[in-house]
XYZ file of C-alpha atoms in Angstrom:
577
model
C 103.654 68.574 200.518
C 101.309 69.528 197.639
C 98.548 72.312 197.813
C 95.307 69.324 198.198
C 97.242 66.492 198.979
C 98.385 65.113 202.149
C 101.022 63.432 203.880
C 100.631 60.636 206.172
C 101.459 57.224 206.822
C 99.577 53.834 207.790
C 101.626 50.839 209.280
C 104.892 52.441 207.879
C 103.197 53.321 204.285
C 103.891 56.478 203.192
C 100.265 57.894 202.239
C 98.739 60.724 199.822
C 95.393 61.806 201.031
C 93.162 64.206 199.048
C 89.647 64.540 200.426
C 86.821 63.917 197.794
C 83.191 63.594 198.101
C 81.306 60.747 196.482
C 82.927 56.529 196.251
C 86.110 56.060 197.558
C 88.934 55.315 195.556
C 92.511 54.455 196.685
C 95.104 52.825 195.088
C 98.595 50.803 196.142
C 101.847 51.793 193.932
C 105.277 49.847 194.507
C 107.636 50.714 192.552
C 108.533 47.898 190.495
C 107.965 46.942 186.790
C 108.929 45.341 183.420
C 111.983 47.879 183.064
C 113.456 45.911 186.700
C 112.746 42.289 185.205
C 115.316 40.304 182.504
C 114.279 39.532 178.729
C 114.217 35.678 180.292
C 112.845 35.980 183.151
C 110.125 38.854 181.550
C 106.698 39.120 182.815
C 107.221 38.065 186.650
C 105.707 41.452 188.390
C 102.774 41.062 185.882
C 102.457 37.069 187.213
C 102.795 38.444 190.901
C 100.180 40.998 190.303
C 97.636 38.602 188.802
C 97.949 36.048 192.230
C 97.677 39.323 194.111
C 94.062 40.218 193.007
C 93.013 36.296 192.476
C 91.852 35.680 195.751
C 89.722 38.972 195.681
C 86.841 37.057 193.268
C 83.815 38.792 192.061
C 83.243 41.945 193.677
C 80.131 44.507 193.234
C 83.090 47.472 193.936
C 85.196 48.323 190.884
C 89.479 47.010 190.941
C 92.200 46.570 189.009
C 96.111 45.782 188.868
C 98.027 47.404 186.306
C 101.749 46.967 185.675
C 103.929 49.361 184.693
C 107.271 49.861 183.278
C 109.214 51.319 186.541
C 105.567 50.980 188.804
C 102.752 48.197 189.252
C 99.119 49.714 190.670
C 96.708 48.197 192.766
C 93.373 50.165 192.398
C 89.657 50.286 194.192
C 87.092 52.002 194.451
C 83.796 51.162 195.579
C 82.616 52.010 200.531
C 84.430 52.734 202.736
C 84.697 48.593 204.254
C 85.135 47.618 201.252
C 88.266 49.520 200.401
C 89.872 48.546 203.508
C 89.171 44.814 202.692
C 90.767 44.847 199.071
C 93.861 46.817 200.804
C 93.955 43.970 203.283
C 93.809 41.075 200.786
C 95.808 42.608 198.278
C 98.815 43.163 201.427
C 97.824 39.499 202.715
C 98.217 37.508 199.876
C 101.331 39.538 198.242
C 102.421 38.127 201.790
C 101.262 34.414 200.956
C 100.474 33.856 197.259
C 97.869 31.676 195.743
C 100.543 29.628 194.006
C 97.832 26.649 193.451
C 96.957 29.470 190.524
C 100.320 29.770 189.045
C 100.241 27.432 185.833
C 96.096 29.259 186.006
C 97.729 32.686 185.807
C 100.282 31.834 183.885
C 97.732 30.315 181.059
C 95.640 34.278 181.286
C 98.904 35.883 180.957
C 99.529 34.312 177.191
C 96.084 34.277 176.417
C 96.327 38.436 177.603
C 99.331 39.316 175.342
C 98.148 37.261 172.243
C 96.098 40.277 171.664
C 98.450 42.742 172.721
C 100.698 44.239 170.392
C 103.304 46.374 172.114
C 105.299 49.155 170.227
C 108.711 48.372 168.966
C 109.819 52.104 169.691
C 111.394 50.995 173.392
C 113.115 48.094 171.889
C 115.028 50.133 169.363
C 115.316 53.173 171.826
C 116.628 50.498 175.041
C 117.913 47.376 173.425
C 116.364 44.806 175.032
C 116.752 44.836 177.931
C 115.543 48.070 180.860
C 112.571 50.513 179.364
C 113.152 48.460 176.240
C 110.957 44.380 177.647
C 107.737 46.297 177.437
C 108.444 45.432 173.590
C 108.736 41.813 174.717
C 106.713 39.049 174.866
C 106.745 37.568 178.371
C 108.879 35.056 177.698
C 110.397 34.255 181.436
C 106.632 33.317 182.601
C 106.369 29.584 181.166
C 109.072 28.816 183.868
C 108.484 30.409 186.450
C 108.678 28.143 189.445
C 106.966 29.024 192.974
C 110.066 29.935 195.363
C 111.280 32.383 192.700
C 107.599 33.748 192.160
C 107.805 34.628 195.927
C 111.505 35.690 196.312
C 110.340 38.279 193.528
C 106.700 39.140 195.921
C 109.578 39.358 199.301
C 111.943 41.540 197.179
C 109.896 44.404 195.142
C 106.149 44.268 196.975
C 107.445 45.705 200.334
C 106.361 48.231 202.732
C 109.447 50.173 202.339
C 109.017 49.605 198.308
C 105.540 51.179 198.239
C 103.202 54.388 198.509
C 99.416 54.569 199.452
C 96.940 56.850 198.464
C 93.396 57.400 199.051
C 90.378 59.677 197.672
C 87.863 60.334 200.397
C 86.448 61.838 202.900
C 88.844 60.323 205.420
C 91.064 57.975 206.163
C 89.039 54.705 206.205
C 88.751 53.035 209.980
C 90.163 49.596 210.333
C 92.548 50.097 207.396
C 96.116 47.950 207.886
C 98.596 47.143 205.635
C 100.851 44.422 206.470
C 103.885 44.340 204.599
C 107.134 42.888 204.972
C 110.111 45.483 205.237
C 112.130 45.743 202.404
C 114.230 48.960 201.237
C 113.467 51.762 198.137
C 114.540 50.514 194.777
C 116.212 53.071 192.444
C 114.916 53.908 189.086
C 115.591 51.098 186.515
C 118.616 51.876 184.471
C 118.517 53.680 181.411
C 119.869 51.823 178.632
C 120.712 52.831 175.466
C 120.784 51.090 171.947
C 121.242 54.517 169.304
C 124.537 54.942 168.354
C 122.999 58.111 166.835
C 120.441 60.319 166.790
C 118.050 61.797 165.515
C 117.829 58.146 164.037
C 114.563 56.240 162.047
C 113.734 52.489 161.264
C 111.214 51.433 158.738
C 108.418 48.992 159.907
C 105.069 47.456 158.571
C 102.659 49.753 159.725
C 100.647 52.590 157.752
C 101.681 55.600 159.954
C 104.407 57.292 160.885
C 105.487 57.620 164.533
C 108.042 58.951 166.644
C 109.184 59.603 170.167
C 111.670 61.962 172.097
C 113.560 61.832 175.617
C 113.571 65.284 176.946
C 113.594 67.619 180.343
C 110.756 66.781 182.154
C 109.475 70.606 182.740
C 105.968 72.439 182.089
C 107.357 73.679 178.914
C 107.769 69.970 177.517
C 103.695 69.242 178.234
C 102.801 72.138 176.732
C 105.634 71.289 173.346
C 103.552 67.701 173.272
C 100.234 69.638 173.224
C 101.497 72.059 170.527
C 102.818 69.497 168.265
C 99.505 67.868 168.671
C 97.965 70.622 166.866
C 100.355 71.124 164.263
C 100.418 67.805 163.347
C 96.529 67.821 163.084
C 95.894 71.113 161.204
C 98.821 70.104 158.875
C 97.751 66.231 158.054
C 94.339 65.683 158.517
C 92.750 69.615 158.277
C 94.757 70.888 155.852
C 96.041 67.826 153.659
C 93.546 65.097 154.537
C 95.889 62.749 154.958
C 95.694 61.105 158.132
C 92.763 60.463 159.892
C 94.120 60.572 163.364
C 97.355 62.306 164.332
C 98.244 62.364 168.230
C 100.660 62.872 170.422
C 101.194 61.730 174.508
C 103.111 62.677 177.033
C 104.446 60.503 180.054
C 107.265 61.472 182.638
C 109.751 58.863 183.150
C 109.855 60.574 187.036
C 113.240 60.692 186.737
C 113.713 63.953 185.593
C 112.863 63.123 181.956
C 109.910 62.613 180.519
C 108.652 60.905 176.887
C 106.747 62.848 173.961
C 104.980 60.407 171.084
C 104.046 61.677 168.412
C 101.553 59.285 165.844
C 99.864 60.425 162.686
C 97.716 57.625 160.292
C 98.290 56.851 156.940
C 96.354 55.105 154.056
C 99.544 53.178 151.503
C 98.780 55.819 148.698
C 98.855 58.556 151.275
C 102.657 57.356 153.306
C 104.949 59.787 151.022
C 103.022 62.812 152.534
C 102.032 61.551 155.614
C 105.913 61.370 156.341
C 106.483 64.661 154.504
C 104.292 66.066 156.978
C 105.075 65.446 159.743
C 108.930 66.107 158.843
C 107.650 69.273 157.888
C 105.734 70.113 160.964
C 108.695 68.884 163.667
C 111.060 71.523 161.879
C 108.828 74.179 161.638
C 109.359 73.765 165.275
C 112.511 73.315 165.772
C 112.802 76.940 163.386
C 110.943 77.833 166.549
C 107.346 78.503 164.215
C 105.256 78.222 167.436
C 102.039 80.246 167.481
C 101.237 81.878 170.388
C 97.972 81.299 169.736
C 98.248 77.481 169.948
C 100.676 78.183 173.240
C 97.547 79.380 174.732
C 94.658 77.595 173.338
C 97.189 74.084 175.246
C 97.949 76.507 178.269
C 93.895 76.882 178.368
C 93.510 73.158 178.838
C 96.238 72.532 180.819
C 95.007 75.655 183.381
C 91.629 73.978 183.566
C 93.102 70.484 184.654
C 95.041 72.234 187.206
C 92.519 74.093 188.971
C 89.493 71.711 188.419
C 87.578 70.528 191.737
C 89.170 67.242 191.273
C 93.092 68.248 190.398
C 94.292 67.089 194.111
C 92.151 63.850 193.181
C 93.717 62.890 189.419
C 96.826 63.465 190.587
C 97.306 61.297 193.142
C 98.665 58.198 191.200
C 101.239 60.208 189.485
C 102.314 62.050 193.157
C 102.849 58.426 194.336
C 104.539 57.805 191.685
C 106.645 61.162 192.124
C 107.558 60.172 195.757
C 108.813 56.852 195.597
C 110.953 57.850 192.781
C 112.297 60.257 194.992
C 110.422 63.564 194.228
C 108.343 65.305 196.366
C 105.506 66.161 194.669
C 104.789 69.585 194.242
C 102.087 71.688 194.549
C 98.975 73.149 192.313
C 100.105 76.439 192.759
C 103.598 76.028 191.774
C 102.670 74.128 188.695
C 100.016 77.031 187.914
C 102.828 79.439 188.398
C 105.010 77.264 185.678
C 102.284 76.951 183.498
C 102.138 80.811 182.935
C 105.377 81.593 182.756
C 105.864 79.041 180.068
C 106.433 81.286 176.449
C 107.185 80.358 172.960
C 110.859 80.508 173.893
C 111.122 77.663 175.973
C 109.093 75.967 174.370
C 110.782 76.172 170.777
C 113.989 75.345 173.026
C 111.882 72.033 173.466
C 112.109 71.044 170.336
C 115.471 71.547 169.707
C 115.735 68.908 172.588
C 113.616 66.764 171.215
C 114.860 66.814 167.672
C 118.915 65.564 169.684
C 116.684 62.288 170.876
C 114.046 61.645 168.019
C 113.453 58.165 167.048
C 110.969 57.695 164.151
C 109.177 55.087 162.901
C 108.568 54.965 159.022
C 106.161 53.262 157.223
C 107.705 49.951 155.699
C 109.726 50.586 152.946
C 110.732 54.700 153.323
C 113.386 56.195 154.352
C 114.449 59.654 156.565
C 117.607 60.111 156.196
C 116.927 63.135 153.646
C 115.565 64.859 156.813
C 118.636 63.971 158.837
C 117.714 61.097 160.405
C 120.390 58.378 160.610
C 118.938 54.054 160.164
C 119.482 52.512 163.919
C 121.806 50.028 163.342
C 120.701 46.636 162.489
C 123.906 45.126 162.576
C 126.565 45.120 164.541
C 129.949 46.583 163.948
C 132.514 43.754 164.194
C 132.043 39.283 163.856
C 133.315 36.758 166.052
C 135.825 35.163 164.770
C 135.548 30.297 164.880
C 134.251 28.133 163.085
C 132.773 28.907 160.422
C 129.590 27.447 158.924
C 128.248 28.137 154.759
C 124.707 28.028 154.226
C 123.088 24.790 152.974
C 121.002 26.761 150.026
C 123.092 28.959 147.979
C 123.345 33.243 148.443
C 122.632 32.100 152.498
C 124.323 34.427 155.154
C 127.182 32.160 156.933
C 126.852 31.340 160.243
C 130.407 31.979 162.454
C 130.479 30.294 166.278
C 133.265 31.711 168.204
C 134.694 31.070 172.007
C 132.405 35.252 172.129
C 129.814 34.735 170.850
C 128.171 33.773 167.564
C 127.572 36.141 164.001
C 125.847 36.080 161.173
C 127.668 37.429 157.741
C 127.078 38.251 154.517
C 128.338 41.239 152.198
C 130.732 42.545 154.403
C 127.935 43.007 157.017
C 127.235 41.327 160.202
C 124.855 40.958 162.760
C 126.825 39.362 166.306
C 125.411 38.171 170.492
C 127.838 38.004 172.458
C 127.572 35.096 175.211
C 128.529 38.048 177.693
C 125.633 40.758 176.418
C 123.295 37.963 175.594
C 119.907 39.133 177.003
C 117.812 35.932 176.483
C 118.735 31.775 174.128
C 115.505 30.829 173.260
C 115.923 26.714 172.833
C 113.167 24.761 170.796
C 112.867 21.215 171.153
C 114.078 20.798 167.826
C 117.246 22.166 168.086
C 116.420 25.506 166.983
C 118.250 28.822 168.880
C 117.616 32.541 168.671
C 120.263 34.546 170.624
C 118.738 38.099 171.542
C 121.703 40.420 172.951
C 121.293 43.461 174.979
C 121.296 45.514 171.738
C 118.189 44.562 170.425
C 119.806 42.457 167.715
C 118.958 38.687 167.487
C 120.565 35.679 165.624
C 119.155 32.815 165.023
C 120.946 29.560 164.621
C 119.000 26.794 162.762
C 121.696 23.495 162.631
C 119.942 22.076 159.644
C 120.729 25.002 157.730
C 124.209 25.131 158.153
C 125.604 21.661 159.151
C 126.033 22.636 162.190
C 126.863 19.532 164.897
C 125.819 18.840 167.848
C 128.817 19.084 169.842
C 128.860 23.076 168.702
C 125.311 23.798 169.548
C 125.720 22.373 172.586
C 128.683 24.705 172.855
C 126.757 27.157 172.688
C 124.029 26.127 175.402
C 126.631 26.329 177.866
C 128.418 29.538 176.795
C 125.520 31.223 177.930
C 124.027 31.851 181.239
C 121.432 29.525 182.451
C 119.596 32.749 183.946
C 118.853 33.339 179.897
C 118.124 30.287 178.313
C 114.409 29.782 178.242
C 112.962 26.491 176.764
C 110.072 27.132 174.782
C 107.401 24.225 173.564
C 107.640 22.937 170.327
C 107.157 25.218 167.437
C 104.727 24.787 164.565
C 105.752 24.042 161.035
C 104.949 26.964 159.626
C 106.464 29.112 162.333
C 109.568 26.774 161.987
C 109.636 27.283 158.276
C 109.976 30.731 158.927
C 112.806 30.722 160.916
C 114.806 28.916 158.155
C 118.238 30.717 157.019
C 118.553 32.333 160.462
C 117.595 35.332 160.444
C 119.363 38.253 162.191
C 116.935 41.308 162.692
C 117.221 44.466 165.349
C 114.998 42.400 168.048
C 111.593 42.342 166.669
C 111.342 44.446 164.252
C 113.487 43.087 161.397
C 116.469 44.288 159.558
C 118.260 45.589 156.418
C 121.440 45.092 155.077
C 123.154 42.818 153.555
C 122.573 40.186 155.662
C 119.566 40.580 154.970
C 119.646 40.557 150.960
C 120.979 37.133 151.225
C 118.740 35.430 153.450
C 115.923 37.206 150.628
C 118.148 36.094 147.896
C 117.795 32.991 149.220
C 114.266 33.215 149.748
C 113.518 34.300 146.050
C 115.425 31.424 144.384
C 113.702 28.721 146.550
C 110.045 30.705 145.699
C 111.221 30.980 141.727
C 112.189 27.165 141.484
C 108.882 26.339 142.835
C 107.397 28.404 140.742
C 109.147 26.813 137.605
C 107.398 23.138 139.124
C 104.069 24.702 139.661
C 104.169 26.015 135.688
C 105.970 22.530 134.242
C 103.518 20.043 135.647
C 100.242 22.020 136.049
C 100.809 22.291 131.966
C 102.109 18.357 131.964
C 98.387 18.191 133.939
C 96.784 19.790 131.654
C 97.469 18.645 128.581
C 96.823 15.356 129.789
C 93.582 16.094 131.435
C 92.104 16.807 127.750
C 94.005 14.427 126.219
C 92.077 11.983 129.097
C 88.218 13.505 128.450
C 88.587 13.683 124.541
C 89.042 9.736 124.950
C 86.754 9.389 127.727
C 83.900 11.474 125.210
C 84.943 9.849 122.074
C 86.555 6.345 122.808
C 83.238 4.722 123.681
C 81.822 5.781 120.405
C 85.083 3.661 119.258
C 83.333 0.628 116.661
C 86.651 -1.704 116.809
C 87.640 -0.544 120.734
C 85.057 -2.806 123.511
C 83.636 -1.388 126.642
C 85.849 -2.947 128.797
C 89.004 -1.855 127.021
C 87.968 1.992 126.936
C 86.847 1.779 130.771
C 90.596 0.199 131.817
C 92.168 2.518 129.313
C 90.472 5.623 130.823
C 90.882 4.762 134.257
C 94.761 4.845 133.440
C 94.380 7.939 131.477
C 92.973 9.895 134.703
C 95.217 8.008 137.155
C 98.438 9.516 134.730
C 96.911 12.909 135.081
C 96.346 12.641 138.826
C 99.895 11.608 139.401
C 101.269 14.666 137.024
C 98.833 17.064 139.108
C 99.892 16.173 142.344
C 103.762 18.052 142.274
C 101.870 21.271 141.576
C 99.579 20.607 144.250
C 102.120 20.001 147.040
C 104.228 22.827 145.329
C 100.834 25.500 146.058
C 100.228 23.921 149.306
C 104.256 24.172 150.174
C 104.619 27.848 148.424
C 101.360 28.862 151.119
C 103.106 27.520 154.584
C 105.596 29.272 154.027
């Protein structure tokens, strides 16, 4: 039992209590999150959270919910009777979700998703499963049926898979949490899409982002703080390259944690920021850890642990620890560990982080010079089967086999096996995208490869129905961008011969459009000059009647318009693409 946090039970649910004055605070935490879903069913936990909160309406007290990678939180702050009403309402709704709100909440989730920019690091590290799903859209929401949602709620949102925490002067009177029996769920499996580490990939963002998985210790928390100070000193104060240089530490609650670091950069400063960022990491890896930096970070951490509300602040995290079968530790124990950390301990964490690091470099930048291996954007093999050449020249070829599908070009391939297909996105126009559990995807556009209806039906039948995601019609602009059957690492884009072949075909199309634009533009311009000259001077010709002048003027301008029209079409199609 953690110092300042008392362990009790309410209606069979483990409960953590910490004394606090002022408004009462409480939270109900479940061991379920995005990492427990599948890519094809992504969003179901978030949908349950929204439905469970609907009946709360517009209340005067503060409440909300949050769906994380491995946990779902319902939290509230208010008077004692408001806490009781909120928690009772959440439990009652979980037992009988308001399915009349199902379609409305789906729309709300889609609106919420449109403004969210998920990070790409989880996708590249974990693939299209488990913890990597936080990088993907909630594709599963659209097709969820009431029975699907009820079954998910009944399986995961149970009293045996929950922990309650309360901060107040006492446990609220009349508190009743009626939830069905169930079982404590294990933590999500940890997958990997990185054959080797440290690794890197290039992205269109302007800054440098890195994460590393380390053992969850007090020394690791201090390492994150020291790293932030070094990045800020080097990239902002001394170099003036970055405005924001920061780090974060997030416990995964399974004995490991993720250290994340970021530094922003203007386009002209990207090389300097990337080089400075790597230099800071290298300095820590060789043991250049200033005692003053360690003491500054340690002091801030100790102030947090000795603050009057230290136990209260720890309650949500302590609930997660308990759900993960990791009993919360006392404040005295944590402080003892904090003051025992030396620069050598931090150096050991820096070496551990170096072995698991994943770096996101600005687009067009490499990091192999710093010892990072390019994260895979192609597969090590291609399936055997029927080969379909691209309709356009220089495009990659599509191979459809009994095991899966591959895009091949220049000796490289991007492959998704049916048995490892995390999701098959299906559009009414016949387009398909197969996404493998490793994060690689293959787009199948029948018109771009002359693939017959029977072969497309074979692909659809080979993927398990639970992995199929039926999507609404695509906008024309979206459809044009997908022509050519792109293969990429998840949503982040890829490189190699497959991608180069696609870019070459695109460049060839663009070059042809440019030539047409120049030719027809010149013809239209010259003809328009002729028409303008006749319009101005033809009327003064004594041998030409007014009627003849008018008819010929109309004819000349009409021909000019016909010549200009192809150029206009080229410009419009270029803008759409």
